[in-house]
CSV table of C-alpha atoms in Angstrom, one decimal:
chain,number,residue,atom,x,y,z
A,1,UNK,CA,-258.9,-72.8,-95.0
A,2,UNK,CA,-261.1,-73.0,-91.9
A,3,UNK,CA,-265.1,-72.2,-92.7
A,4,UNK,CA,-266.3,-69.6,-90.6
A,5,UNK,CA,-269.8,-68.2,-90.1
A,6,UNK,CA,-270.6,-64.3,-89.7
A,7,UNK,CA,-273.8,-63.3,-88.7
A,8,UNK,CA,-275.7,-60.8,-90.5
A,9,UNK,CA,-278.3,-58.0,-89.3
A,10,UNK,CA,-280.4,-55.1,-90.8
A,11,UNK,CA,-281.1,-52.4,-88.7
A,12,UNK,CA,-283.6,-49.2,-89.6
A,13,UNK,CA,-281.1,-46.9,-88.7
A,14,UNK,CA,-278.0,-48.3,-89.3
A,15,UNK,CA,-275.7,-45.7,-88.9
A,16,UNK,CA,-276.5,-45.4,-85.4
A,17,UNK,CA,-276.7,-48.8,-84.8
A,18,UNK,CA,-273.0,-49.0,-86.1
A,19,UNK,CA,-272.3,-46.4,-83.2
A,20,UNK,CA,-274.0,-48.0,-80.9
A,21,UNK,CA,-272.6,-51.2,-81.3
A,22,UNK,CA,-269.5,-49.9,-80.9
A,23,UNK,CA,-269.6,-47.6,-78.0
A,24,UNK,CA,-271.5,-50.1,-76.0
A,25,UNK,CA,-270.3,-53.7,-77.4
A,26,UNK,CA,-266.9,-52.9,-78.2
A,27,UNK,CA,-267.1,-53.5,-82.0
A,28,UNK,CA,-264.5,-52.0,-83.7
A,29,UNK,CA,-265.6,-50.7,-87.8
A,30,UNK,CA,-263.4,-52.4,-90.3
A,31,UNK,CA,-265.6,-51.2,-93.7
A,32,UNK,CA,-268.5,-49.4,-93.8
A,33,UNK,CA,-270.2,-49.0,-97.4
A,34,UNK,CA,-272.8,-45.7,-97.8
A,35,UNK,CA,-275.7,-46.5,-99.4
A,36,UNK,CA,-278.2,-43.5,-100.4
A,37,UNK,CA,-279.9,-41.6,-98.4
A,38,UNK,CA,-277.7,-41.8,-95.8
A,39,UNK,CA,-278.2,-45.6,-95.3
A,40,UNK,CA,-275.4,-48.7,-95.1
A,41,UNK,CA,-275.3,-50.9,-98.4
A,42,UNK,CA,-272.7,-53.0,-96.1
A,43,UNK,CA,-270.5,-52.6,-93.3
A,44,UNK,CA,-268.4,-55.2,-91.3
A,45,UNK,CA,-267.5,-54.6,-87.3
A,46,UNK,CA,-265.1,-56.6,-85.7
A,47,UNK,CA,-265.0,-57.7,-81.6
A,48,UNK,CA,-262.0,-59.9,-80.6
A,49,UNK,CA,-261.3,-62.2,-84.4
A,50,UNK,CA,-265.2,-62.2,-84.8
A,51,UNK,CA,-266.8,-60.3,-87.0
A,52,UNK,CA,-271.1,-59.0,-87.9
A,53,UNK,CA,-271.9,-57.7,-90.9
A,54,UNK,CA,-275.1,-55.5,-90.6
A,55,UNK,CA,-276.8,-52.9,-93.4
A,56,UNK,CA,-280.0,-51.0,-93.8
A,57,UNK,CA,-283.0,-52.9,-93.8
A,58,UNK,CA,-285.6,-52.5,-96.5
A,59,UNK,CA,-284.1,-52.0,-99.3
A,60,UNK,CA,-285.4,-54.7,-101.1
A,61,UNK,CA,-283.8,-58.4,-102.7
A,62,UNK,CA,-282.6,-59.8,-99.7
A,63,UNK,CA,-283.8,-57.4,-97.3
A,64,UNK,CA,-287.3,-59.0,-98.2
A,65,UNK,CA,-286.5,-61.7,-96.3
A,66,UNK,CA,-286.0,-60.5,-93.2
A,67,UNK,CA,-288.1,-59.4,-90.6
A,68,UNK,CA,-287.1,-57.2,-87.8
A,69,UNK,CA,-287.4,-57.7,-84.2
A,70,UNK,CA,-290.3,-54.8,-84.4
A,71,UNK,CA,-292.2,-57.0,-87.1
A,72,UNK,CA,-292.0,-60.3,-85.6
A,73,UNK,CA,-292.6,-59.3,-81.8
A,74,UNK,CA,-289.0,-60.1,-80.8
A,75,UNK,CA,-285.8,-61.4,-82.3
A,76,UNK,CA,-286.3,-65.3,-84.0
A,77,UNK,CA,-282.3,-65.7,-84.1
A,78,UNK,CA,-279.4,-64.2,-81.7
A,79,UNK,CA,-276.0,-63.8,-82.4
A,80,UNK,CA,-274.0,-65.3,-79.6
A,81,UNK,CA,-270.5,-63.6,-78.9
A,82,UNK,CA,-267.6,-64.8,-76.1
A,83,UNK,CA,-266.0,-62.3,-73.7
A,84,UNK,CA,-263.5,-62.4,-71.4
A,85,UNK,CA,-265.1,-60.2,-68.4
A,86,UNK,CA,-269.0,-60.7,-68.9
A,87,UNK,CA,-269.6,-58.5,-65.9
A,88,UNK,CA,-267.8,-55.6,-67.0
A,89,UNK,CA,-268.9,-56.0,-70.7
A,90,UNK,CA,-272.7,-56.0,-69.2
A,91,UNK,CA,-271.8,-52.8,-67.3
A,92,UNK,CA,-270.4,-51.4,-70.8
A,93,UNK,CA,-274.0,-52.2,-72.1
A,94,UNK,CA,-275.9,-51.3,-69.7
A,95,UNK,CA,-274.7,-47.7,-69.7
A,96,UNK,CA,-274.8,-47.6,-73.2
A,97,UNK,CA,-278.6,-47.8,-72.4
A,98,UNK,CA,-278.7,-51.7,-73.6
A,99,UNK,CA,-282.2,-53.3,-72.1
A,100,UNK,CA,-280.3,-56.2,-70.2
A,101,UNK,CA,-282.9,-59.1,-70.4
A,102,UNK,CA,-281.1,-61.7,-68.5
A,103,UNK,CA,-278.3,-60.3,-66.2
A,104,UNK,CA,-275.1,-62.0,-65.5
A,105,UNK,CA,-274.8,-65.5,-64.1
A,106,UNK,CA,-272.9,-68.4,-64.2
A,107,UNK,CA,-274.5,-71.3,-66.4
A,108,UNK,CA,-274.8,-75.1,-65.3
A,109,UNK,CA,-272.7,-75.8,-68.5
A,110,UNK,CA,-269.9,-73.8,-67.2
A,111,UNK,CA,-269.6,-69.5,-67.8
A,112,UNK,CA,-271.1,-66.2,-67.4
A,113,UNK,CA,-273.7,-64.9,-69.6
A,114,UNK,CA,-276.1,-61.9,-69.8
A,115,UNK,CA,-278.5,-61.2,-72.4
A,116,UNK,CA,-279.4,-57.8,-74.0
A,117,UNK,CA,-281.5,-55.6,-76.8
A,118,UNK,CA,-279.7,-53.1,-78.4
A,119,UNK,CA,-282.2,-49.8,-79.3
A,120,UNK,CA,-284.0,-51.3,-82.5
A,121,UNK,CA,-284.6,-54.2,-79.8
A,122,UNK,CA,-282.1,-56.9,-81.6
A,123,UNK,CA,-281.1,-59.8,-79.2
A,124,UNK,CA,-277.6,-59.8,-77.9
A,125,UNK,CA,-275.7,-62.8,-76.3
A,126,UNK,CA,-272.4,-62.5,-74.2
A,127,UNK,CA,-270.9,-65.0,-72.1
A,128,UNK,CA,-267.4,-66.4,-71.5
A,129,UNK,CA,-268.2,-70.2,-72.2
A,130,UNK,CA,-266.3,-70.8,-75.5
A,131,UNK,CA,-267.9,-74.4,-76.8
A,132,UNK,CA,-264.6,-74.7,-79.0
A,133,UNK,CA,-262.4,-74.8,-75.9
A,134,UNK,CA,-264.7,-78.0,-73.8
């Protein structure tokens, strides 16, 4: 069994969000749990083997714990994902209406990589360096 580590989000509107990231990451839904209300107890989106899990936020328990990108005055973590074409995955983005904060370019440590916020203003990461492959 090989341990693997899934980042997890909240998001004020989920259900959009869980549009959004698909139509303009690419992530594909493989469960998606209503809550009440029209919110997401859980849902689980897949790009390329790699998986987020992201709900509604505030809803209590564990959702006291976090503290959106709107709270804190910008994202304190970023998930990180590796693409084949980070050009045309920026362009997906980018139409999508994705604010790109850093836009494509190759990195001294070998890559591509662009940085974005989706609409609730969560920090994105795409590049094609894959650290398990140097």
């Amino acid at each position: 069994m090989s341990t693997k580590i899934i980042p997890t989000l909240r998001y004020a509107d989920a259900p959009a969000a869980i549009d959004w990231l698909c139509q303009a990451f690419g992530f594909e839904k493989r469960l998606v749990v209503p809550g009440e209300d029209g919110s997401i107890a859980h849902s689980q989106l897949t790009f390329a083997g790699a998986m987020v899990m992201l709900g509604s936020a505030g809803r209590g328990g564990y959702d006291d714990l976090i503290v959106q990108p709107a709270q804190a005055g910008g994202e304190t973590q970023a998930p990180y994902v590796i693409v084949e074409d980070v050009n045309a995955h920026c362009a997906r983005a980018r139409a999508a209406g994705a604010e790109i904060v850093i836009e494509p370019a190759d990195q001294d440590h070998g890559g591509r990589f662009y940085a974005c916020r989706d609409p609730e203003k969560h920090l994105w990461n795409f590049g094609s360096y894959d650290p398990w492959e140097t």
